[in-house]
Short mmCIF file of C-alpha atoms and ligand atoms in Angstrom, two decimals:
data_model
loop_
_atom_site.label_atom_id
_atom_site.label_comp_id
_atom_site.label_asym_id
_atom_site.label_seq_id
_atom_site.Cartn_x
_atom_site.Cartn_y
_atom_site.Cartn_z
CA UNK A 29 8.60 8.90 -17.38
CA UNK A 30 9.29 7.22 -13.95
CA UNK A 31 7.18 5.57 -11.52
CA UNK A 32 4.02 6.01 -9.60
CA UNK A 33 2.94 3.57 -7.06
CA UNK A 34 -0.53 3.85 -5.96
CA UNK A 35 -1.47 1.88 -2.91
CA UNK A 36 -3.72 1.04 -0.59
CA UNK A 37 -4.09 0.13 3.43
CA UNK A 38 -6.05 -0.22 6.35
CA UNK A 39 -3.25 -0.89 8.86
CA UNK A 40 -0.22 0.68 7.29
CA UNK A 41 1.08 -2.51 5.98
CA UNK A 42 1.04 -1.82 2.79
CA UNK A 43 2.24 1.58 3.37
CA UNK A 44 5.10 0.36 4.71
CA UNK A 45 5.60 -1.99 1.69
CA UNK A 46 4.84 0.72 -0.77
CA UNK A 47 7.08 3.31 1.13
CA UNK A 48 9.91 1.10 1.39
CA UNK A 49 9.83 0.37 -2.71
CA UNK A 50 9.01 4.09 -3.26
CA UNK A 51 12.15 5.43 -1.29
CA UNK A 52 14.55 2.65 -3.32
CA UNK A 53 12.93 3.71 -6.84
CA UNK A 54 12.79 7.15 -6.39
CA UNK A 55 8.87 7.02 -7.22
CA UNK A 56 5.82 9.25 -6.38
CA UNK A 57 3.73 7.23 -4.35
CA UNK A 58 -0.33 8.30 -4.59
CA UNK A 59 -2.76 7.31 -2.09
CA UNK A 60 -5.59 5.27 -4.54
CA UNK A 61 -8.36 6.53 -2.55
CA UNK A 62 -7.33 10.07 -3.76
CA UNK A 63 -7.77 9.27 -7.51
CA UNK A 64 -10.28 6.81 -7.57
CA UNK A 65 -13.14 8.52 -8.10
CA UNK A 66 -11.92 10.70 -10.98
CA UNK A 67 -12.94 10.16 -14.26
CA UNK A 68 -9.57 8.88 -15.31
CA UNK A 69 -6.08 8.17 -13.91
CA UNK A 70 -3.54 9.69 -15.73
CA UNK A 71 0.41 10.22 -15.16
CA UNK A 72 3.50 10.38 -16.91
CA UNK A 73 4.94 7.21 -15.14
CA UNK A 74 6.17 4.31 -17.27
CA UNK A 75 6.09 2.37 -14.65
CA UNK A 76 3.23 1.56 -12.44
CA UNK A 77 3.14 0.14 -9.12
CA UNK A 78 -0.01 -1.21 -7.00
CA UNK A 79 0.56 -2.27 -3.73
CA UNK A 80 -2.84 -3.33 -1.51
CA UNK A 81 -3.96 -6.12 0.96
CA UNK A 82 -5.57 -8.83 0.40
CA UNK A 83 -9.16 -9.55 1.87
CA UNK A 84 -10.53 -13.09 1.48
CA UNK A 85 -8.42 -14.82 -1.40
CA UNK A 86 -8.76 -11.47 -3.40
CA UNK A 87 -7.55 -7.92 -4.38
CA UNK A 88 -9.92 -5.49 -2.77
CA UNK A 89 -13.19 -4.93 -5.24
CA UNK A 90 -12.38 -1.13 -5.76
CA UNK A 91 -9.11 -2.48 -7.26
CA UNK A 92 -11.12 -3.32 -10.72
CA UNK A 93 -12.88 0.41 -10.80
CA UNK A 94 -9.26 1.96 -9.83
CA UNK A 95 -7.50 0.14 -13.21
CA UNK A 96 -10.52 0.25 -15.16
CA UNK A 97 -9.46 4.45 -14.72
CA UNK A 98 -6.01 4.35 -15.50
CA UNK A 99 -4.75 5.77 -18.88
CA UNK A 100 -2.90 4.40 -21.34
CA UNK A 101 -2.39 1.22 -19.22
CA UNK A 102 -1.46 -0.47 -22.03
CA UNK A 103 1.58 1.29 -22.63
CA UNK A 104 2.80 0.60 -18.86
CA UNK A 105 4.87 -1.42 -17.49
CA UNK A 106 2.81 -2.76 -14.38
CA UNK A 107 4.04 -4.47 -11.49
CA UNK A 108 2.13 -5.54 -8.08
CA UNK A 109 2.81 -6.11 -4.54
CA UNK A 110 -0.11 -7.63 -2.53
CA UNK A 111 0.19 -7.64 1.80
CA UNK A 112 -1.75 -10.70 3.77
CA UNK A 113 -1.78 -11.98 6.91
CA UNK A 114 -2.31 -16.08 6.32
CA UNK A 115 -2.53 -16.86 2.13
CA UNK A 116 -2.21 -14.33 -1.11
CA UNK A 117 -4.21 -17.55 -2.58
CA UNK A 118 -4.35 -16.74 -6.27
CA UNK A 119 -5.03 -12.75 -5.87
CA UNK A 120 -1.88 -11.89 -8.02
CA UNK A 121 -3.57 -14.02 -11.21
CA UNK A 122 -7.17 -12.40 -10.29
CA UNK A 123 -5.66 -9.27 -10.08
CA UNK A 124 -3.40 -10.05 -13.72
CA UNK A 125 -6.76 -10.86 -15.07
CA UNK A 126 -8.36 -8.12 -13.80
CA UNK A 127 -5.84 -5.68 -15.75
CA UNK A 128 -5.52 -7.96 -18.71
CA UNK A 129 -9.22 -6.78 -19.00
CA UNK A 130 -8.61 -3.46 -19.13
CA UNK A 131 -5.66 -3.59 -21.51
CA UNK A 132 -2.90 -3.52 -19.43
CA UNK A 133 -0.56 -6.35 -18.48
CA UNK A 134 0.80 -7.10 -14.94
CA UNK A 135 4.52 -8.32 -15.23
CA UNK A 136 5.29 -8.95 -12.12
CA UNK A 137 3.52 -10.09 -8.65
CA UNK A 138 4.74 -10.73 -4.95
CA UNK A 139 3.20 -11.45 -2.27
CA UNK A 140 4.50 -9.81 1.25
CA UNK A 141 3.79 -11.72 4.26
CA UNK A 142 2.55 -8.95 7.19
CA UNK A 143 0.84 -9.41 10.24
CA UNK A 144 -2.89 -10.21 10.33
CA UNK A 145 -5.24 -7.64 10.75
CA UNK A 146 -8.56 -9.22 10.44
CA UNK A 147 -9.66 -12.68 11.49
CA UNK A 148 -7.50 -14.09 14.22
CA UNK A 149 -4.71 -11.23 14.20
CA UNK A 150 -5.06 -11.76 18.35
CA UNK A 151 -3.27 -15.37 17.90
CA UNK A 152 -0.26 -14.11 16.29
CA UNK A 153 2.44 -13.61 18.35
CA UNK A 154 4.40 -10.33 18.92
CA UNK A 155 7.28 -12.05 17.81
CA UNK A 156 5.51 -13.69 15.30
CA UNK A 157 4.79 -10.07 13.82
CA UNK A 158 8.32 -8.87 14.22
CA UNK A 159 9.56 -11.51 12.30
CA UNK A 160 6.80 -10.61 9.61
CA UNK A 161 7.94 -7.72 9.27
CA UNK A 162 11.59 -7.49 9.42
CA UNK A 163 11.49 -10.42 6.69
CA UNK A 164 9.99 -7.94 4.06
CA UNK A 165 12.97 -5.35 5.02
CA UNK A 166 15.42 -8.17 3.70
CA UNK A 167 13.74 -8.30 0.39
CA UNK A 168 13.14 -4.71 -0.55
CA UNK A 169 16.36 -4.81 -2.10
CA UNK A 170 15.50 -7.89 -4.40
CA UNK A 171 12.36 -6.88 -5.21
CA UNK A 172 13.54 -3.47 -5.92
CA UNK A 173 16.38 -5.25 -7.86
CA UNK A 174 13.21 -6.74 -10.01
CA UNK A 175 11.48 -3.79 -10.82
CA UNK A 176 14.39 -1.62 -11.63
CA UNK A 177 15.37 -4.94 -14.65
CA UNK A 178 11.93 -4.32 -15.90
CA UNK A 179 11.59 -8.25 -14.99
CA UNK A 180 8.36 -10.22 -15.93
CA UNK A 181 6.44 -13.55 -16.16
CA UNK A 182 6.83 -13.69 -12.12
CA UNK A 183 3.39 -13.99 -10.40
CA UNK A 184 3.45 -15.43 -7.18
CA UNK A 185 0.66 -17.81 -5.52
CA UNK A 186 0.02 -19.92 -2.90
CA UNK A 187 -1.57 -22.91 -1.29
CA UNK A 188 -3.61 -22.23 1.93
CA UNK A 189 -2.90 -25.54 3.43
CA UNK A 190 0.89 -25.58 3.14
CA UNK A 191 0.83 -21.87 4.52
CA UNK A 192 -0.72 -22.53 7.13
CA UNK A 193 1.68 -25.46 7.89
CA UNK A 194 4.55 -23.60 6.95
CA UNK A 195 4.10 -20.56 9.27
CA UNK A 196 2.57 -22.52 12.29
CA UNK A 197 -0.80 -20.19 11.87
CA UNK A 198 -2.51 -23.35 12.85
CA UNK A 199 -4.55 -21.14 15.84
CA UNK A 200 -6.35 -19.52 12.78
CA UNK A 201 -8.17 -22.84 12.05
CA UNK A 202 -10.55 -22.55 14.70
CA UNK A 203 -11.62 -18.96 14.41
CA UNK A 204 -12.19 -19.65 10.48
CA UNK A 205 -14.94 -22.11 12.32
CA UNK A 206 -16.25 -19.82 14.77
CA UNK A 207 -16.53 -17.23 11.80
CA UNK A 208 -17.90 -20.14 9.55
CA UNK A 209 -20.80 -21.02 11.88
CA UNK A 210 -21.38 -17.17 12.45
CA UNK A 211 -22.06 -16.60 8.76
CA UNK A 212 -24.18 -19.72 8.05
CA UNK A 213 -26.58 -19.32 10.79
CA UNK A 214 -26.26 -16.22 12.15
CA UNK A 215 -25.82 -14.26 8.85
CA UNK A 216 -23.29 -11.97 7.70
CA UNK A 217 -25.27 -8.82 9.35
CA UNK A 218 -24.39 -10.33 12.54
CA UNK A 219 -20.58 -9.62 11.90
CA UNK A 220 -21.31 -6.12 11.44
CA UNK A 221 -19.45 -3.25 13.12
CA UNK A 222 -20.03 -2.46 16.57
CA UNK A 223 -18.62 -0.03 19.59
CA UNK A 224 -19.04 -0.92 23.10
CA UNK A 225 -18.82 1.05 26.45
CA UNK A 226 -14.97 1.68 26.40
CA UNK A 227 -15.84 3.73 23.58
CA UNK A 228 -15.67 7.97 23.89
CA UNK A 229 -16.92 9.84 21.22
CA UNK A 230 -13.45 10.61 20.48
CA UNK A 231 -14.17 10.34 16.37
CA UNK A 232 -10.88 8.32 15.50
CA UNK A 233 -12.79 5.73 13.26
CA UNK A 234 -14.31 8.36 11.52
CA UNK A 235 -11.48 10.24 10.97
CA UNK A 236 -9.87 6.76 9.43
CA UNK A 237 -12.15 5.89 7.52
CA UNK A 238 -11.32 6.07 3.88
CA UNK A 239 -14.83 6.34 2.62
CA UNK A 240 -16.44 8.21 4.69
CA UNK A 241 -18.58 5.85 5.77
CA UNK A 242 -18.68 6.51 9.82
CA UNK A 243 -20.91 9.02 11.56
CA UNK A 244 -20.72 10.26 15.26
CA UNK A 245 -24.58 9.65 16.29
CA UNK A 246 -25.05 11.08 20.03
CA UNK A 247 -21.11 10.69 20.34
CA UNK A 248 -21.47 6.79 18.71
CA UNK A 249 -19.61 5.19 15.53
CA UNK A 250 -22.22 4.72 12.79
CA UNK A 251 -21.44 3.11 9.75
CA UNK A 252 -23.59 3.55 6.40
CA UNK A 253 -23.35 1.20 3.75
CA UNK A 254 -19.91 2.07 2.23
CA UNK A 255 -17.82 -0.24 4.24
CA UNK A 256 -14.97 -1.70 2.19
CA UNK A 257 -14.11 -3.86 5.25
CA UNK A 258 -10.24 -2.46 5.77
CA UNK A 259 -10.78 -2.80 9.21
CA UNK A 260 -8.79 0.81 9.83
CA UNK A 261 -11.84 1.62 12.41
CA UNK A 262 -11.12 -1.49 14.21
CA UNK A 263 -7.42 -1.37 14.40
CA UNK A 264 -7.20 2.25 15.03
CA UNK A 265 -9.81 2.61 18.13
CA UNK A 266 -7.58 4.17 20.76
CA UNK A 267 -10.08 2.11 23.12
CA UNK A 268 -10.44 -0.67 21.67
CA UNK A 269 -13.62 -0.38 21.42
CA UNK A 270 -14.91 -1.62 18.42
CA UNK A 271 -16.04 -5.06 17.26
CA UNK A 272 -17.85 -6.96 14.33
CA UNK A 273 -20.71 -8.09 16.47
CA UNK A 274 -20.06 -10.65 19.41
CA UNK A 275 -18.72 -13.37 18.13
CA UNK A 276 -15.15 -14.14 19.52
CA UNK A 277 -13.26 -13.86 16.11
CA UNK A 278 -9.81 -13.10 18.02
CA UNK A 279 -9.25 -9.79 16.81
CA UNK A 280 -6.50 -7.65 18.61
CA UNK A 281 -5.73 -3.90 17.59
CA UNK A 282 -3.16 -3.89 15.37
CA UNK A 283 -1.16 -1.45 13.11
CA UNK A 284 2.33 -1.29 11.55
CA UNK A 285 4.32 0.23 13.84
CA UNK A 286 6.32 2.04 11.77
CA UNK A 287 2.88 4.19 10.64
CA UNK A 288 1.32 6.98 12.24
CA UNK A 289 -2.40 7.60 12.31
CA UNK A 290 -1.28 11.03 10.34
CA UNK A 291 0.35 8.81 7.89
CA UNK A 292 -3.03 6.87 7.21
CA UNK A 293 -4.84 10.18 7.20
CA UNK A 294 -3.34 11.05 4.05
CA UNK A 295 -5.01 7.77 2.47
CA UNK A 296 -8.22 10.42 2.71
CA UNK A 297 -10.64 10.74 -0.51
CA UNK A 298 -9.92 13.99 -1.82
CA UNK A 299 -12.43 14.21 -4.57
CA UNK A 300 -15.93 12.94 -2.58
C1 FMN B 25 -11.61 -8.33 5.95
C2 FMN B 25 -10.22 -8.89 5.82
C3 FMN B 25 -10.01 -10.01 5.04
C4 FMN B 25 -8.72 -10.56 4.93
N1 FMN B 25 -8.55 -11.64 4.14
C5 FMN B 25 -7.31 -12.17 4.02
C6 FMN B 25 -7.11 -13.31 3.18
O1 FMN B 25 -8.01 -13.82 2.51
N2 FMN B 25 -5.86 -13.84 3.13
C7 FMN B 25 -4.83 -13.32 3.84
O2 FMN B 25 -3.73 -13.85 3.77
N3 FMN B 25 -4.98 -12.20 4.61
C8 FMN B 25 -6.19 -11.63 4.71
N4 FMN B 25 -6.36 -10.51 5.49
C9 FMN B 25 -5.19 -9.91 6.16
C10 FMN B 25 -4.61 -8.71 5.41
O3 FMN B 25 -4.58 -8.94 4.02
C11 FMN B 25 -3.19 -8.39 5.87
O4 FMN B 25 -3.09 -8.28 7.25
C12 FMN B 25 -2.68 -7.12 5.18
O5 FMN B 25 -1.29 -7.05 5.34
C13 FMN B 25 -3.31 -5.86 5.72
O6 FMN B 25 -2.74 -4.78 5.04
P1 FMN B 25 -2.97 -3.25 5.42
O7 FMN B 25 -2.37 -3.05 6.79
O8 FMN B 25 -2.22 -2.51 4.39
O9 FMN B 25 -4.42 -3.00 5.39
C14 FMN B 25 -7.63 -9.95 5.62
C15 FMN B 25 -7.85 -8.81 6.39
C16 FMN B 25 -9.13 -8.29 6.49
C17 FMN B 25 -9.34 -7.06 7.34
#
Protein backbone atom coordinates (compact mmCIF):
# COMPACT_ATOMS: atom_id res chain seq x y z
CA UNK A 1 0.00 0.00 0.00
CA UNK A 2 0.90 3.73 -0.60
CA UNK A 3 2.63 5.48 -3.25
CA UNK A 4 5.76 5.38 -5.26
CA UNK A 5 6.59 8.03 -7.68
CA UNK A 6 9.27 7.26 -10.04
CA UNK A 7 10.61 10.13 -12.04
CA UNK A 8 12.81 11.34 -14.24
CA UNK A 9 15.06 14.70 -15.10
CA UNK A 10 17.76 16.27 -16.75
CA UNK A 11 17.53 19.72 -15.13
CA UNK A 12 15.82 19.06 -11.85
CA UNK A 13 12.50 20.14 -13.06
CA UNK A 14 10.87 17.34 -12.66
CA UNK A 15 12.52 16.69 -9.46
CA UNK A 16 11.19 19.53 -8.18
CA UNK A 17 7.68 18.54 -9.43
CA UNK A 18 8.03 15.03 -8.16
CA UNK A 19 9.52 16.22 -4.75
CA UNK A 20 6.96 18.69 -4.17
CA UNK A 21 3.97 15.86 -4.76
CA UNK A 22 6.13 13.31 -2.84
CA UNK A 23 6.50 15.54 0.40
CA UNK A 24 2.38 16.32 0.26
CA UNK A 25 1.57 12.42 -0.25
CA UNK A 26 3.86 11.08 1.99
CA UNK A 27 5.31 8.82 -0.99
CA UNK A 28 8.70 7.09 -1.71
CA UNK A 29 9.96 8.72 -4.60
CA UNK A 30 12.54 6.27 -6.86
CA UNK A 31 14.86 7.62 -9.30
CA UNK A 32 13.63 5.50 -12.78
CA UNK A 33 17.06 5.23 -13.95
CA UNK A 34 17.73 3.07 -10.81
CA UNK A 35 15.11 0.38 -11.70
CA UNK A 36 15.01 0.42 -15.22
CA UNK A 37 17.12 -2.03 -16.17
CA UNK A 38 15.87 -4.75 -13.81
CA UNK A 39 14.00 -7.46 -14.96
CA UNK A 40 10.84 -6.20 -13.36
CA UNK A 41 9.51 -3.29 -11.26
CA UNK A 42 7.86 -4.31 -8.38
CA UNK A 43 6.45 -2.44 -5.10
CA UNK A 44 3.80 -2.53 -2.74
CA UNK A 45 2.40 0.95 -3.82
CA UNK A 46 -1.23 1.22 -4.90
CA UNK A 47 -0.60 4.13 -6.25
CA UNK A 48 1.86 4.98 -8.88
CA UNK A 49 3.24 8.17 -9.88
CA UNK A 50 5.49 9.09 -13.09
CA UNK A 51 6.69 12.34 -13.37
CA UNK A 52 9.30 13.09 -16.57
CA UNK A 53 9.91 15.84 -19.26
CA UNK A 54 8.87 16.00 -22.29
CA UNK A 55 11.29 15.93 -25.40
CA UNK A 56 9.77 16.72 -28.81
CA UNK A 57 5.85 16.25 -28.46
CA UNK A 58 6.63 12.97 -26.46
CA UNK A 59 7.35 11.05 -23.17
CA UNK A 60 10.99 10.11 -23.25
CA UNK A 61 11.44 6.55 -25.30
CA UNK A 62 12.82 4.68 -22.13
CA UNK A 63 9.38 5.57 -20.65
CA UNK A 64 7.75 2.46 -22.73
CA UNK A 65 10.71 -0.13 -21.49
CA UNK A 66 10.30 1.43 -17.77
CA UNK A 67 6.20 0.45 -17.73
CA UNK A 68 6.59 -2.39 -19.90
CA UNK A 69 8.68 -3.59 -16.27
CA UNK A 70 6.31 -2.67 -13.81
CA UNK A 71 4.28 -5.39 -11.94
CA UNK A 72 0.96 -5.84 -11.54
CA UNK A 73 0.27 -2.47 -13.30
CA UNK A 74 -2.97 -3.43 -13.78
CA UNK A 75 -3.96 -3.42 -10.36
CA UNK A 76 -2.56 0.32 -9.90
CA UNK A 77 -3.90 3.23 -9.73
CA UNK A 78 -1.59 5.37 -12.14
CA UNK A 79 -1.34 8.92 -12.36
CA UNK A 80 1.25 11.23 -14.46
CA UNK A 81 2.84 14.51 -14.32
CA UNK A 82 4.80 15.53 -17.48
CA UNK A 83 7.42 18.98 -17.23
CA UNK A 84 7.98 21.12 -20.71
CA UNK A 85 9.28 24.13 -21.58
CA UNK A 86 6.89 25.40 -24.75
CA UNK A 87 3.88 22.45 -25.48
CA UNK A 88 3.06 18.89 -23.55
CA UNK A 89 1.36 18.44 -27.22
CA UNK A 90 -0.48 15.16 -26.81
CA UNK A 91 2.37 13.28 -24.60
CA UNK A 92 -0.17 12.57 -21.72
CA UNK A 93 -2.53 10.41 -24.43
CA UNK A 94 0.86 8.80 -25.97
CA UNK A 95 1.96 8.12 -22.73
CA UNK A 96 -1.99 6.67 -21.64
CA UNK A 97 -1.55 4.58 -24.67
CA UNK A 98 1.63 3.56 -23.97
CA UNK A 99 0.43 1.99 -20.48
CA UNK A 100 -2.91 0.93 -21.82
CA UNK A 101 -0.50 -1.43 -23.74
CA UNK A 102 0.97 -2.85 -21.04
CA UNK A 103 -2.18 -3.35 -18.98
CA UNK A 104 -2.25 -0.61 -16.89
CA UNK A 105 -4.46 2.47 -17.08
CA UNK A 106 -3.32 6.14 -16.55
CA UNK A 107 -6.14 8.09 -14.65
CA UNK A 108 -4.91 11.11 -14.48
CA UNK A 109 -2.40 13.55 -16.53
CA UNK A 110 -1.03 17.22 -16.04
CA UNK A 111 1.10 18.96 -17.64
CA UNK A 112 3.58 21.45 -15.54
CA UNK A 113 4.82 24.35 -17.33
CA UNK A 114 8.89 24.76 -16.34
CA UNK A 115 11.49 26.59 -17.89
CA UNK A 116 13.05 25.44 -21.17
CA UNK A 117 16.00 23.52 -21.16
CA UNK A 118 16.66 22.61 -24.66
CA UNK A 119 15.96 24.59 -27.82
CA UNK A 120 15.78 28.28 -27.15
CA UNK A 121 15.91 28.10 -23.16
CA UNK A 122 18.46 31.39 -23.75
CA UNK A 123 15.21 33.53 -24.88
CA UNK A 124 13.31 32.99 -21.83
CA UNK A 125 13.49 35.49 -19.48
CA UNK A 126 14.67 35.21 -15.82
CA UNK A 127 11.48 36.42 -14.87
CA UNK A 128 9.88 34.51 -17.31
CA UNK A 129 11.34 31.34 -15.40
CA UNK A 130 10.42 32.59 -11.98
CA UNK A 131 7.06 32.91 -12.88
CA UNK A 132 7.29 29.23 -14.32
CA UNK A 133 8.10 28.09 -11.53
CA UNK A 134 6.40 29.66 -8.68
CA UNK A 135 3.06 28.91 -10.76
CA UNK A 136 3.56 25.07 -10.21
CA UNK A 137 4.06 25.86 -6.26
CA UNK A 138 0.35 27.23 -6.38
CA UNK A 139 -0.96 24.03 -7.73
CA UNK A 140 0.77 21.35 -5.74
CA UNK A 141 -1.97 21.58 -3.45
CA UNK A 142 -4.73 20.92 -6.19
CA UNK A 143 -3.03 18.47 -7.83
CA UNK A 144 -2.19 16.81 -4.65
CA UNK A 145 -5.92 17.39 -3.79
CA UNK A 146 -6.47 15.08 -7.15
CA UNK A 147 -4.43 12.31 -6.43
CA UNK A 148 -5.26 11.91 -2.82
CA UNK A 149 -9.57 11.59 -4.38
CA UNK A 150 -8.21 8.85 -6.50
CA UNK A 151 -9.66 11.28 -9.40
CA UNK A 152 -9.68 10.10 -13.11
CA UNK A 153 -10.69 10.69 -16.79
CA UNK A 154 -8.38 14.02 -16.57
CA UNK A 155 -5.64 14.01 -19.28
CA UNK A 156 -4.41 17.19 -20.19
CA UNK A 157 -3.23 18.40 -23.83
CA UNK A 158 -2.40 21.14 -25.71
CA UNK A 159 -2.21 23.11 -28.90
CA UNK A 160 1.31 24.39 -29.91
CA UNK A 161 0.03 27.42 -31.62
CA UNK A 162 -2.15 28.84 -28.86
CA UNK A 163 0.84 28.11 -26.38
CA UNK A 164 2.95 29.76 -27.94
CA UNK A 165 0.54 32.78 -28.16
CA UNK A 166 -0.52 32.40 -24.80
CA UNK A 167 2.90 32.54 -23.04
CA UNK A 168 4.54 35.14 -25.48
CA UNK A 169 7.34 32.26 -26.38
CA UNK A 170 7.09 33.78 -29.77
CA UNK A 171 11.32 34.15 -29.75
CA UNK A 172 11.21 30.25 -30.00
CA UNK A 173 9.83 30.49 -33.59
CA UNK A 174 12.95 31.36 -35.12
CA UNK A 175 15.34 28.97 -33.48
CA UNK A 176 12.73 26.04 -34.40
CA UNK A 177 13.97 27.44 -38.08
CA UNK A 178 17.51 27.67 -37.47
CA UNK A 179 17.21 24.04 -35.95
CA UNK A 180 14.85 23.11 -38.94
CA UNK A 181 17.37 24.07 -41.65
CA UNK A 182 20.20 22.43 -39.47
CA UNK A 183 18.52 19.03 -39.61
CA UNK A 184 17.41 19.06 -43.28
CA UNK A 185 20.65 19.94 -44.76
CA UNK A 186 23.09 19.65 -42.41
CA UNK A 187 21.86 16.37 -40.79
CA UNK A 188 21.08 15.49 -37.38
CA UNK A 189 24.94 14.40 -36.69
CA UNK A 190 25.67 17.95 -37.04
CA UNK A 191 23.67 18.76 -33.76
CA UNK A 192 25.72 16.43 -31.93
CA UNK A 193 27.43 17.15 -28.61
CA UNK A 194 30.39 19.18 -28.46
CA UNK A 195 32.95 20.95 -25.76
CA UNK A 196 34.91 23.89 -26.64
CA UNK A 197 38.05 25.61 -25.11
CA UNK A 198 36.35 26.93 -21.86
CA UNK A 199 36.15 23.42 -21.13
CA UNK A 200 38.64 21.71 -18.13
CA UNK A 201 38.63 18.23 -17.80
CA UNK A 202 36.77 18.79 -14.74
CA UNK A 203 34.36 15.46 -15.49
CA UNK A 204 30.95 17.16 -14.44
CA UNK A 205 29.06 15.85 -17.62
CA UNK A 206 30.22 12.61 -16.97
CA UNK A 207 29.44 12.51 -13.62
CA UNK A 208 25.66 13.68 -14.81
CA UNK A 209 25.14 11.64 -17.09
CA UNK A 210 22.47 9.12 -16.39
CA UNK A 211 23.66 6.51 -18.79
CA UNK A 212 26.87 6.52 -18.69
CA UNK A 213 27.36 7.56 -21.86
CA UNK A 214 30.39 10.31 -21.45
CA UNK A 215 34.07 9.49 -21.37
CA UNK A 216 37.04 11.82 -20.36
CA UNK A 217 39.39 11.25 -23.61
CA UNK A 218 42.83 13.24 -22.95
CA UNK A 219 40.75 15.36 -20.32
CA UNK A 220 37.70 15.80 -23.24
CA UNK A 221 33.79 14.92 -22.98
CA UNK A 222 33.14 11.92 -25.24
CA UNK A 223 29.88 10.68 -25.79
CA UNK A 224 29.11 6.98 -27.10
CA UNK A 225 25.97 6.17 -28.54
CA UNK A 226 23.68 6.07 -25.43
CA UNK A 227 22.57 9.61 -25.44
CA UNK A 228 18.95 9.95 -24.35
CA UNK A 229 19.24 13.69 -25.16
CA UNK A 230 18.34 15.09 -21.36
CA UNK A 231 20.63 17.66 -21.96
CA UNK A 232 22.01 17.28 -18.04
CA UNK A 233 25.72 17.56 -19.72
CA UNK A 234 24.75 20.73 -21.28
CA UNK A 235 22.99 22.41 -18.47
CA UNK A 236 25.31 21.26 -15.86
CA UNK A 237 28.88 22.35 -17.50
CA UNK A 238 30.26 24.59 -14.78
CA UNK A 239 31.93 26.31 -18.00
CA UNK A 240 29.63 26.36 -20.16
CA UNK A 241 31.30 24.67 -22.30
CA UNK A 242 29.36 22.40 -24.12
CA UNK A 243 27.28 22.65 -27.29
CA UNK A 244 25.29 20.53 -29.94
CA UNK A 245 27.52 21.49 -32.79
CA UNK A 246 27.62 25.24 -34.02
CA UNK A 247 24.57 26.13 -34.88
CA UNK A 248 23.16 29.09 -32.77
CA UNK A 249 20.15 27.15 -31.22
CA UNK A 250 19.98 29.74 -28.15
CA UNK A 251 20.77 27.48 -25.50
CA UNK A 252 21.69 29.02 -22.02
CA UNK A 253 22.73 26.79 -18.92
CA UNK A 254 19.97 26.18 -17.05
CA UNK A 255 18.84 24.14 -13.94
CA UNK A 256 16.11 24.37 -11.27
CA UNK A 257 17.38 26.26 -8.76
CA UNK A 258 16.01 24.67 -6.08
CA UNK A 259 18.30 21.30 -7.16
CA UNK A 260 21.71 20.53 -6.40
CA UNK A 261 24.05 18.69 -8.72
CA UNK A 262 24.13 16.03 -5.59
CA UNK A 263 20.46 15.91 -5.92
CA UNK A 264 20.71 14.86 -9.72
CA UNK A 265 23.51 12.50 -8.81
CA UNK A 266 21.19 10.31 -7.15
CA UNK A 267 19.21 9.94 -10.61
CA UNK A 268 22.54 7.48 -11.17
CA UNK A 269 21.93 3.82 -12.76
CA UNK A 270 22.53 1.58 -10.04
CA UNK A 271 22.21 -1.72 -11.75
CA UNK A 272 24.60 -1.09 -15.17
C1 LIG B 1 15.87 17.43 -26.34
C2 LIG B 1 14.75 18.19 -25.70
C3 LIG B 1 13.51 18.22 -26.32
C4 LIG B 1 12.46 18.94 -25.74
N1 LIG B 1 11.25 18.93 -26.35
C5 LIG B 1 10.23 19.62 -25.80
C6 LIG B 1 8.94 19.60 -26.43
O1 LIG B 1 8.70 18.95 -27.44
N2 LIG B 1 7.96 20.36 -25.87
C7 LIG B 1 8.17 21.10 -24.75
O2 LIG B 1 7.25 21.76 -24.30
N3 LIG B 1 9.37 21.09 -24.10
C8 LIG B 1 10.39 20.37 -24.61
N4 LIG B 1 11.60 20.37 -23.96
C9 LIG B 1 11.76 21.10 -22.69
C10 LIG B 1 11.65 20.20 -21.46
O3 LIG B 1 10.61 19.26 -21.60
C11 LIG B 1 11.38 21.01 -20.19
O4 LIG B 1 12.27 22.06 -20.03
C12 LIG B 1 11.38 20.10 -18.97
O5 LIG B 1 10.79 20.78 -17.89
C13 LIG B 1 12.76 19.64 -18.57
O6 LIG B 1 12.63 18.85 -17.42
P1 LIG B 1 13.85 18.32 -16.55
O7 LIG B 1 14.53 19.53 -15.96
O8 LIG B 1 13.21 17.50 -15.51
O9 LIG B 1 14.73 17.55 -17.45
C14 LIG B 1 12.66 19.66 -24.52
C15 LIG B 1 13.92 19.61 -23.90
C16 LIG B 1 14.95 18.89 -24.48
C17 LIG B 1 16.28 18.87 -23.80
Amino acid sequence: MGTEIYYFSGSGNSLVVARDVSTKLNATLTPIMSVINQESIENEANIIGMVFPIYDFRPPEFMARFISKIKNIQSKYIFALCTYGITPGQSLKHLEKTIKSFGGHLSLGYAVEMPQNGLGSGKITKSQQEKMISKWKTRVEEVCDHIQKKKTEEIETSILFFNILQTQKIRLIPVFFIFLYQVMFKGLDSLAFTSDEECTGCGTCQQICSQNNIELVNHKPSWSDRCINCFACLNWCPNKAIHPGDADLSIKNYHHPEVKISDMLKEKKINT
